[in-house]
XYZ file of C-alpha atoms in Angstrom:
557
model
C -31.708 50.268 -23.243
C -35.367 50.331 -21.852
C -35.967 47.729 -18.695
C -38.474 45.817 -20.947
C -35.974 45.376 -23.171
C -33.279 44.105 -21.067
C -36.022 41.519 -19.299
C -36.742 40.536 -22.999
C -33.468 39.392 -23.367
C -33.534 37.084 -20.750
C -35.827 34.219 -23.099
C -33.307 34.394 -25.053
C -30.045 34.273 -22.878
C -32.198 32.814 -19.795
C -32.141 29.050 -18.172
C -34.866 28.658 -20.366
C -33.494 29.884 -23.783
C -36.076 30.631 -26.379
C -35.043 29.053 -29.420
C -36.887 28.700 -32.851
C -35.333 25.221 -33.554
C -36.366 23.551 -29.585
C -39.594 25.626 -29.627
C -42.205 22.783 -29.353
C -45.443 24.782 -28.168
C -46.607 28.219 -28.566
C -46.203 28.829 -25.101
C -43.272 30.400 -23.694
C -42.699 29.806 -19.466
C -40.106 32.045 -18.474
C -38.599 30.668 -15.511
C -35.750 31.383 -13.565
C -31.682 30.335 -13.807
C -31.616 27.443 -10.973
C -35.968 26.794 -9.748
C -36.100 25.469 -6.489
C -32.128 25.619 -5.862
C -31.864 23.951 -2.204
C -29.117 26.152 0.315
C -26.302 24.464 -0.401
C -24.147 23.562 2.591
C -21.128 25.965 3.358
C -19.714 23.334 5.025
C -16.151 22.284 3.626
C -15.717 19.903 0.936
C -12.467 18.928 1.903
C -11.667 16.607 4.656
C -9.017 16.630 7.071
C -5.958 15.482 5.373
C -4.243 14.618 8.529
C -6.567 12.066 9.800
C -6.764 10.688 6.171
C -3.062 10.403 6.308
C -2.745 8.836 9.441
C -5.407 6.187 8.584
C -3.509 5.181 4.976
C -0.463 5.088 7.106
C -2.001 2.308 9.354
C -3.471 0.624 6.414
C -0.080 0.668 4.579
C 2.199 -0.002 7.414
C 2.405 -3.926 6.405
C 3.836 -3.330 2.822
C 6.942 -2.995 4.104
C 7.179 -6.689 5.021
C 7.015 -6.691 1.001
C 9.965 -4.673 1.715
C 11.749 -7.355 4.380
C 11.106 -10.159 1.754
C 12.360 -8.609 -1.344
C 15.759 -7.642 0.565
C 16.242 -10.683 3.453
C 17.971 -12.954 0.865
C 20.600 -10.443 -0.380
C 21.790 -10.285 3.176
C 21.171 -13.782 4.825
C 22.139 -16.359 1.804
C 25.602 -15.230 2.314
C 25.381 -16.174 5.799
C 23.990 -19.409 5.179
C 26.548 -20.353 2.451
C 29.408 -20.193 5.203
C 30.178 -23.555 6.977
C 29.778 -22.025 10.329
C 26.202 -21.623 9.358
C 23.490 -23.719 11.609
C 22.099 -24.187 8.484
C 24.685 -24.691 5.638
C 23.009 -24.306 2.450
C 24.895 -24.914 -1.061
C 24.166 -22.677 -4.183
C 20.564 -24.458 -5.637
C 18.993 -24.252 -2.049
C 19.967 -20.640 -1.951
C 18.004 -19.949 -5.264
C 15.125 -22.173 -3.634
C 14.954 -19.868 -0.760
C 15.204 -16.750 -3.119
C 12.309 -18.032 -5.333
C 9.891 -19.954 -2.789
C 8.203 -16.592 -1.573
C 7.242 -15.559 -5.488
C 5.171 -18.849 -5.558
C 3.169 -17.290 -2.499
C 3.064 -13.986 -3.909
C 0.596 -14.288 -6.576
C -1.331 -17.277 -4.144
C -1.516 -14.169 -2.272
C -3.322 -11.459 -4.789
C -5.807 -13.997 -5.974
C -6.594 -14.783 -2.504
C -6.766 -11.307 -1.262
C -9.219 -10.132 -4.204
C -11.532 -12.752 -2.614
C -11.258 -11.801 0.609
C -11.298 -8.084 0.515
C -15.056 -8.160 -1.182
C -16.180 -11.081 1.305
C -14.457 -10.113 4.741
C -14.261 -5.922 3.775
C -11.175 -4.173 3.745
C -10.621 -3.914 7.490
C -10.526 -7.808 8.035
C -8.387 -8.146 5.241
C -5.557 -6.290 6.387
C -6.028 -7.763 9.642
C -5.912 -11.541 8.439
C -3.109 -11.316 5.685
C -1.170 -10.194 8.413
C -0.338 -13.762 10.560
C 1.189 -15.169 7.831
C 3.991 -13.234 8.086
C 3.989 -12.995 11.420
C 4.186 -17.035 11.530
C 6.206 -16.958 8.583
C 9.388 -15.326 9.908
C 9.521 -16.601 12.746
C 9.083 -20.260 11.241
C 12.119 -18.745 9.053
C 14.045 -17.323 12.732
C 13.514 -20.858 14.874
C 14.095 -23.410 11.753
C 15.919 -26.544 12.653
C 16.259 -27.389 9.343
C 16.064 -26.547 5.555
C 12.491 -27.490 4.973
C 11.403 -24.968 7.673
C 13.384 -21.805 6.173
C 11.133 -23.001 3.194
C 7.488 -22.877 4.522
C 8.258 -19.616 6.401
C 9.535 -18.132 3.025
C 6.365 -19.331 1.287
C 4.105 -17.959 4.063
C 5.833 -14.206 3.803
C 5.420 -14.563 0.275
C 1.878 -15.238 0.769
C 1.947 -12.749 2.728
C 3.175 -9.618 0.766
C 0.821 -10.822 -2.186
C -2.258 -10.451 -0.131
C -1.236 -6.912 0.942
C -0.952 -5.170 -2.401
C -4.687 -5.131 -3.466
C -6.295 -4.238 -0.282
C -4.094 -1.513 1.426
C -4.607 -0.169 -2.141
C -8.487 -0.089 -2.564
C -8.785 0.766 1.256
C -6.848 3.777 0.874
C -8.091 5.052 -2.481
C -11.694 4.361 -0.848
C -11.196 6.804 2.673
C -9.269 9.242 1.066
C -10.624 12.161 -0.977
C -9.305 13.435 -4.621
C -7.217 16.168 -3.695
C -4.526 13.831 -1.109
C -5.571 10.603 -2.304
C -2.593 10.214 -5.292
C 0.280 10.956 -2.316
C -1.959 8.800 -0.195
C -2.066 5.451 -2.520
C 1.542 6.084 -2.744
C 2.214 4.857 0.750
C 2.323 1.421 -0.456
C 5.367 1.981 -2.754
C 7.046 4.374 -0.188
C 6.516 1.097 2.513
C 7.855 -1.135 0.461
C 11.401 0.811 -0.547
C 11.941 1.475 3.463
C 11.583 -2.310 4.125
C 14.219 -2.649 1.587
C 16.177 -0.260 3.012
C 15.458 -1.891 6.694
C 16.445 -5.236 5.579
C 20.001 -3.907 3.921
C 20.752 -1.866 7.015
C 19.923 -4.570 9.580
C 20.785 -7.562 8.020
C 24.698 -5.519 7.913
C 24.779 -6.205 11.762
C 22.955 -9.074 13.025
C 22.360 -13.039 11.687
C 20.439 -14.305 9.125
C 17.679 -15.966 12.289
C 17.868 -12.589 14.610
C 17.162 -10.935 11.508
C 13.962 -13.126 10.651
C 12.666 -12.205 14.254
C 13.168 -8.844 13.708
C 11.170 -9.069 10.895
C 8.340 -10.696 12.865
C 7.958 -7.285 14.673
C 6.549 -5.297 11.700
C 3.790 -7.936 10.554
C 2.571 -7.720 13.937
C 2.773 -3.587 14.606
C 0.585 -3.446 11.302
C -1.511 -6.041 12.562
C -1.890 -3.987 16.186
C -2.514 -0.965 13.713
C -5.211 -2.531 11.658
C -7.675 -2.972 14.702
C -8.135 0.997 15.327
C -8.770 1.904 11.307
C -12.273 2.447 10.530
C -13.648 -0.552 7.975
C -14.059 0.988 4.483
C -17.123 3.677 3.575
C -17.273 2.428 0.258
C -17.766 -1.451 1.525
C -20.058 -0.799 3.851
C -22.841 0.734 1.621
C -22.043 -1.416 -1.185
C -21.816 -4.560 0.612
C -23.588 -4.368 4.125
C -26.090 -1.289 3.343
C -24.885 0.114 6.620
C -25.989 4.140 6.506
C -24.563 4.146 9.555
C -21.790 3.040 9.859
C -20.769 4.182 6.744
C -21.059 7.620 8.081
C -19.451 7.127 11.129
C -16.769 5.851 9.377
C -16.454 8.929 7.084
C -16.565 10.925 10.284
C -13.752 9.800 11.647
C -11.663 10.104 8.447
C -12.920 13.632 7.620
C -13.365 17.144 9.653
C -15.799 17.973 11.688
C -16.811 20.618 9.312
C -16.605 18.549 6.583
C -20.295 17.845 4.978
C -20.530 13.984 5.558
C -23.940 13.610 4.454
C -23.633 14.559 0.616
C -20.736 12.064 0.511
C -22.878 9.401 2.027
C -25.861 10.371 -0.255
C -23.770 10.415 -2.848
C -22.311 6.476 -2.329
C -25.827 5.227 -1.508
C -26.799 6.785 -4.857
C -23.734 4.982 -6.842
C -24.209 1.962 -4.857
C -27.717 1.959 -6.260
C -27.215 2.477 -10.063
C -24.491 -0.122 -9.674
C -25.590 -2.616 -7.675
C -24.596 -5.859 -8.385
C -23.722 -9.027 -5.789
C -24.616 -12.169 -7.367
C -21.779 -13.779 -9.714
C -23.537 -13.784 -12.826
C -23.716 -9.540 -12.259
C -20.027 -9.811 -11.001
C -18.887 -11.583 -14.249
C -21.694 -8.620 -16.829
C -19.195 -6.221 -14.503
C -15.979 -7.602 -15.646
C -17.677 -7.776 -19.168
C -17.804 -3.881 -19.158
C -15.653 -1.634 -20.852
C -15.462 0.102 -17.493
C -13.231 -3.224 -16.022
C -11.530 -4.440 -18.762
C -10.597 -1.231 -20.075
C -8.420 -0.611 -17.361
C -7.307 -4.148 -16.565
C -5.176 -4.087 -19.740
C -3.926 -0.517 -19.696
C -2.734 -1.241 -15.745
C -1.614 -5.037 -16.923
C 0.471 -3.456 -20.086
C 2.111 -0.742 -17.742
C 3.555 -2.928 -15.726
C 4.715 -5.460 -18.512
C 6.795 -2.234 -20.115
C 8.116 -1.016 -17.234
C 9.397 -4.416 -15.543
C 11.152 -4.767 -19.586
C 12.724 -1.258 -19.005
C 14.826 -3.088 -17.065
C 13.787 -2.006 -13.157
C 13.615 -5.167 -10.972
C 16.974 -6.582 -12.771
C 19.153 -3.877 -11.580
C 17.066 -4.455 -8.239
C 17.721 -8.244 -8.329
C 20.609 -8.452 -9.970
C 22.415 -4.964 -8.501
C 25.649 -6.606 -7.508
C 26.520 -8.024 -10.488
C 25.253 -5.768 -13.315
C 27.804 -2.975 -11.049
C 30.675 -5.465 -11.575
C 30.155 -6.183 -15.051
C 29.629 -2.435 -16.173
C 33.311 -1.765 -15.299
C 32.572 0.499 -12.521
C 35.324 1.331 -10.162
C 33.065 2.099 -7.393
C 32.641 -0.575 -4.559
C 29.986 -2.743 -5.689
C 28.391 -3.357 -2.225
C 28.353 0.256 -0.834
C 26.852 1.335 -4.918
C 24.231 -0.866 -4.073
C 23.399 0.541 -0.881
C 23.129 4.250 -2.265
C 20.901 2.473 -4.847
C 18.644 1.908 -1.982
C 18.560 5.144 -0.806
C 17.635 6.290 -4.122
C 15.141 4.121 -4.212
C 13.074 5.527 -0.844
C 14.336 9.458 -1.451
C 12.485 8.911 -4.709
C 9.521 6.538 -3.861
C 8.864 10.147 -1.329
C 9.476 12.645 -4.065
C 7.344 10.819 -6.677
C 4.426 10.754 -3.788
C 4.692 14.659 -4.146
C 5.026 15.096 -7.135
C 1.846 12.793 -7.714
C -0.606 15.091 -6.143
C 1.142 18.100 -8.462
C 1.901 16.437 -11.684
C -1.122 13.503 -11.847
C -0.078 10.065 -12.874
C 0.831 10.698 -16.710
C 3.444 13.325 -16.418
C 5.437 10.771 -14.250
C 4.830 8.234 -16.723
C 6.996 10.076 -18.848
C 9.730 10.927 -16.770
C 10.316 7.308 -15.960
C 9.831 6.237 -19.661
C 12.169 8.927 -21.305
C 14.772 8.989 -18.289
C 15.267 4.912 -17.966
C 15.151 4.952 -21.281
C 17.826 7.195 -22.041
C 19.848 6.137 -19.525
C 19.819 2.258 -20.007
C 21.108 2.980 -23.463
C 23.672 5.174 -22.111
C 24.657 2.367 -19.646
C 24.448 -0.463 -22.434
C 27.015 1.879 -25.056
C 29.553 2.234 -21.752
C 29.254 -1.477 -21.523
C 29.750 -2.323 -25.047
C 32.949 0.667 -25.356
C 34.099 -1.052 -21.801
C 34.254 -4.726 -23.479
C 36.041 -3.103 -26.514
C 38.786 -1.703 -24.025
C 38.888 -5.316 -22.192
C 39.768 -6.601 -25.482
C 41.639 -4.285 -26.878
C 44.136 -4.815 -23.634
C 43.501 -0.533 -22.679
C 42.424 0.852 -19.694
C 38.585 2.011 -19.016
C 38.257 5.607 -18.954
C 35.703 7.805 -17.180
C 34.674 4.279 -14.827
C 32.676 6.263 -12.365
C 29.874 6.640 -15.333
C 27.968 3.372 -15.482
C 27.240 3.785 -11.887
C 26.118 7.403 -12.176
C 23.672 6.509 -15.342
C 22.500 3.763 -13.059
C 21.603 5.836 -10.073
C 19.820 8.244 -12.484
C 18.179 5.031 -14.036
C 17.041 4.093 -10.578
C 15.761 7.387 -10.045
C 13.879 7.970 -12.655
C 12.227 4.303 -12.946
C 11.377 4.886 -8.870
C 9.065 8.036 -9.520
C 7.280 6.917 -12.007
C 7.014 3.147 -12.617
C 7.504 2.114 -9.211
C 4.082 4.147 -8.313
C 1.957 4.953 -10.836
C 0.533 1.350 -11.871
C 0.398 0.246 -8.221
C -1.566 3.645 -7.510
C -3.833 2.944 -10.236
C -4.773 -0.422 -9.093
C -6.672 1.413 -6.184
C -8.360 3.844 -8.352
C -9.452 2.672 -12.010
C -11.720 -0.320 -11.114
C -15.601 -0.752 -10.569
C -16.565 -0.796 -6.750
C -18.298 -3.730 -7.200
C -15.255 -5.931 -8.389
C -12.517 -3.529 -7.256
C -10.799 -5.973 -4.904
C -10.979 -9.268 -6.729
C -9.676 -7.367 -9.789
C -7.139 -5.278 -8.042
C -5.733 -8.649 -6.697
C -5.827 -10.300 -9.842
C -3.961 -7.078 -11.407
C -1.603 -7.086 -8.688
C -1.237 -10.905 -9.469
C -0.387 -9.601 -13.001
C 2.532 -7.412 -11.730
C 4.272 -9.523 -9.696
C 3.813 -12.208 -12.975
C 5.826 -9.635 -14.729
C 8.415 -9.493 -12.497
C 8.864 -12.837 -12.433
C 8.612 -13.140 -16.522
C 11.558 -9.983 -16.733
C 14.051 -12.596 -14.404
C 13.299 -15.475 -15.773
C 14.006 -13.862 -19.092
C 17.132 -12.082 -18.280
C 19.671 -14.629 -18.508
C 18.473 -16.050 -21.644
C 18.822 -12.368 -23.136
C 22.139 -11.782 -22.444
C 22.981 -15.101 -24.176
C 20.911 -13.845 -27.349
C 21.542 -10.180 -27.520
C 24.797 -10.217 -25.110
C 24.908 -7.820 -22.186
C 25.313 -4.182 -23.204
C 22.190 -5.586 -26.069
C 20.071 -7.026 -23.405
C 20.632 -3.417 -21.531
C 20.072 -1.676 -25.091
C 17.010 -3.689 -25.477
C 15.297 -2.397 -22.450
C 16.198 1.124 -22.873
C 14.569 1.029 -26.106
C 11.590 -0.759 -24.854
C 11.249 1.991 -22.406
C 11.859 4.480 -24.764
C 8.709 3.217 -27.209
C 6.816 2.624 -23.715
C 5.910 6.930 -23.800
C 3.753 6.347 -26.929
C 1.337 4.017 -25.106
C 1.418 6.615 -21.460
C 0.492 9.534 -24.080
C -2.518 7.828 -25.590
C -4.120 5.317 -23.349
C -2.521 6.079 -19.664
C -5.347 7.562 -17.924
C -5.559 10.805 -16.352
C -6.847 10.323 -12.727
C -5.340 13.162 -10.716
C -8.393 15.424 -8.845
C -10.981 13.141 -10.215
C -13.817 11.048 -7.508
C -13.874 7.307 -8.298
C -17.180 7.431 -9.542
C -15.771 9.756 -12.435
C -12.993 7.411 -13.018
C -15.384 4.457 -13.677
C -17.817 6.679 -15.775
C -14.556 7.886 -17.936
C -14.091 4.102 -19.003
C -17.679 3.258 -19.434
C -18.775 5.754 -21.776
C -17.709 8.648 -24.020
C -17.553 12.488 -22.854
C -21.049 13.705 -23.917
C -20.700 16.870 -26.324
C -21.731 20.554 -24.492
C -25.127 21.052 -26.576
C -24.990 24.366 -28.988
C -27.872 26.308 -29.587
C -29.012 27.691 -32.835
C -31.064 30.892 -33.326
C -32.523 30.656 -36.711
C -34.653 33.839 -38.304
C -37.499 35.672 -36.494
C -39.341 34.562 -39.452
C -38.870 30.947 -39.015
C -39.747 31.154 -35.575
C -42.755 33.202 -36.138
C -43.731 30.656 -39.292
C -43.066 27.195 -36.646
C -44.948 28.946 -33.577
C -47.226 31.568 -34.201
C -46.323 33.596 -32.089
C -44.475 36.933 -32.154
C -43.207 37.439 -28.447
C -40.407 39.472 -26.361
C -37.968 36.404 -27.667
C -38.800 36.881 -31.005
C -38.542 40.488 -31.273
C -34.831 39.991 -29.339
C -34.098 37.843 -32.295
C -35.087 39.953 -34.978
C -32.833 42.720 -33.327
C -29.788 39.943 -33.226
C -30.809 38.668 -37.107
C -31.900 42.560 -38.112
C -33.999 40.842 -40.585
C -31.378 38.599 -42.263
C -31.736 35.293 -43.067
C -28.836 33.945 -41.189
C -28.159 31.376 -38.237
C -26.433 32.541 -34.959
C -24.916 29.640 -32.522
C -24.880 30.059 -28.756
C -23.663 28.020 -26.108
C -26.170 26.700 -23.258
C -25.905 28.305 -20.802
C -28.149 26.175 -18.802
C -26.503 22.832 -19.572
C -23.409 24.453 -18.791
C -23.505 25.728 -15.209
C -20.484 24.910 -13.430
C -20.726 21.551 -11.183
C -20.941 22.733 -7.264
C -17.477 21.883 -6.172
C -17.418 25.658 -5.131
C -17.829 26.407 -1.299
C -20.033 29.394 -1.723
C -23.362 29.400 -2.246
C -25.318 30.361 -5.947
């Protein structure tokens, strides 16, 4: 093939394809691929994951407190119920101290969503923090009843405020590629406070305890002070250039390109802008916020109903009644241990898998196991009956531990995760605490509910009920869970606003054609007779132009 010829070619196969159906003028500009391409920066896209882990581990260090609440009553009402107690305590004060901190909770996530957009992340995880720290130790020094009450509301406060902002802070200084283990932390944090609370609460009293408790409020609050505030915040909010970059400086490496990232946020910050409340409330209008607000909302409704914070709350007893031989109390603690091996594994998995593929091992697994666990139950009350011995009684407890494993990976992560990642910037804290609000409602909603089941549907039904539940739940992950593993937050947002634009196909219609609309018999048109060798016939070929692969590359075109 002659030079000419090949050069010919490129108006048709060129960045500026010559085609008979775009053709407007007569004139043809050849230009080349990528005019007036900039260098682009070798520097590495990637930041260092090390400093971006040791900043979400700051951030995230006060969720375990949500850890010390959840597990301080199953080892101090006990205590308190013995005569020898300072504080004796009969069985409806117990459940007052046991419920008093959900009433704070959601106080807590409404409050926090406020205060994350006002004060910025970095003041928020400061300030939730005294609370707790006055809290427990209200709860440690109590003279009387009325005191262990207060302190239990104020930790309950306390934990709600945490959830949203540790969430949005860390989805906001990491980048794609660490940022699902990363906004894991939070779940991880909250399974070793459990954990804590069992193992300490074994050896000391129910006050020490409440003072040792004190300690980890105040470490996160010592830890909060040397995290840089939030990039994201500062452009949106402050329009601090910056110290928005020297924030992303210290979270990223050295050799990490800063600028396009800060470029890139003053740009989004731009073609979102929006303070005042009437723009707030257009923003929550938007597909782009409510979208997500009832996928993340409906997640956690079905997976508190497949049954997870009832074998939580309720361990001890749902062991006895499933006929287990195993020691209730030491089942319970390996139940715990499940719980933070897991919470780790699933925070691996998350940066492998994405968010979805979890989904479904929770939803199939629980499922299939609660059912397992409810037929035992129902075959177990048939042998109680019957007056014959349970066979094989080391299986509820197995199906539970798998139950508990599978449940920990997926729906004890993924909706708290998405919470930090699937909301506008402009709104993302006051609507991650009002989803967080949401979850903790439907924890409370699956308790309150549980007792009333059994007495409807019995117990191996009520257990039957949820694995079913969770069962059904895998229809709703496969077609509306989003997808947000490797993707920026911008993309996120964009993916709920609007629909995935088509790639544009080109058509090639006859020399003739072309000739007839234009006038003009060039290099192009000559190409395209060769293609059409004087056929009346259409040929389709992709842009090339529109599409060039996006510059996530490190190289240079």
């Amino acid at each position: 093939m002659a030079i000419s010829e090949m050069c010919s070619a490129e108006n048709i196969m060129g960045s500026k394809l010559m085609l008979a159906a775009g053709i407007k003028s007569a004139k043809i500009k050849d230009e080349p691929l990528l005019k007036d391409d900039p260098f682009e920066s070798t520097k590495l896209i990637k930041g260092s994951s090390l400093k971006q882990i040791l900043v979400a581990l700051a951030a995230n260090c006060g969720t375990i407190n949500t850890g010390l609440v959840f597990g301080y009553t199953a080892v101090s009402l006990p205590q308190l119920k013995m005569p020898t107690s300072r504080i004796f305590i009969n069985r409806s004060q117990a459940s007052w101290i046991a419920s008093v901190s959900t009433i704070g909770t959601p106080c807590g996530c409404i409050l926090a969503g406020y205060l994350t957009d006002l004060l910025g992340r970095k003041r928020t995880l400061i300030a939730l923090q005294l609370p707790a720290i006055v809290g427990w130790l209200l709860v440690g020094f109590a003279p009387s009843l009325p005191w262990i009450y207060v302190g239990r509301f104020l930790v309950g406060l306390s934990s709600g405020m945490i959830g949203a902002p540790s969430r949005v802070y860390t989805a906001e200084v990491s980048q794609p590629h660490v940022r699902g283990v990363l906004a894991a932390f939070a779940s991880v944090g909250t399974s070793l406070g459990v954990m804590l609370e069992y193992s300490i609460g074994s050896v000391v009293d129910w006050d020490t305890l409440a003072i040792i408790n004190a300690t980890v409020p105040a470490l996160s609050l010592l830890l909060a002070f040397f995290i840089p505030e939030s990039p994201s915040w500062l452009i949106s909010s402050k329009k601090d250039e910056t110290r928005c970059r020297a924030s992303l400086k210290r979270v990223r490496d050295s050799k990490c390109d800063v600028e396009t990232e800060v470029q890139d946020l003053i740009t989004f910050s731009m073609a979102n802008e929006s303070t005042s409340f009437k723009e707030k409330l257009r923003v929550i209008c938007q597909p782009s916020t409510y979208k997500p607000f009832v996928i993340v909302s409906l997640y956690f409704l079905l997976s508190q109903f497949s049954g997870l914070n009832v074998v939580t709350f309720y361990a001890v007893d749902v062991i006895r009644d499933s006929g287990s031989s195993i020691d209730k109390y030491a089942a319970t603690i390996v139940l715990g241990i499940i719980r933070l091996i897991f919470t780790i594994i699933g925070c691996m998995l998350m940066r492998r898998l994405g968010r979805k593929p979890l989904s479904y091992i929770s939803s199939v697994g629980c499922g299939v196991s609660m059912i397992c666990f409810a037929g035992y139950m129902y075959k177990n009350a048939i042998w109680r009956a019957a007056g014959e011995p349970a066979v094989v009684t080391w299986f509820p407890t197995m199906v539970l531990y798998v139950f508990y494993a599978c449940s920990t990976i997926g729906y004890l992560i993924v909706p708290w995760v998405m919470i930090g990642e699937v909301f506008p910037r402009q709104i993302r804290g006051m609507i991650g605490g009002v989803t967080t609000c949401v979850g903790h409602f439907c924890i409370f909603i699956v308790l309150q509910t549980y007792p009333y089941m059994q007495e409807v549907f019995t117990k191996p039904g009520t257990f039957g009920v949820y694995g079913v539940v969770s069962l059904l739940s895998t229809w709703f992950f496969y077609y509306y869970c989003p997808e947000t593993k490797g993707k920026t937050l911008q993309e996120i947002e964009e993916s709920f606003g609007k629909k995935k634009p088509k790639k544009p196909i080109v058509t090639i219609g006859t020399t003739n054609a072309y000739i007839a609309s234009t006038g003009v018999r060039s290099s192009a048109a000559a190409a395209a007779a060769a293609l059409n060798n004087n056929n009346d016939q259409t040929y389709m070929f992709p842009d090339i132009a529109h599409a060039l692969p996006n510059r996530t590359s490190n190289g240079v075109v």
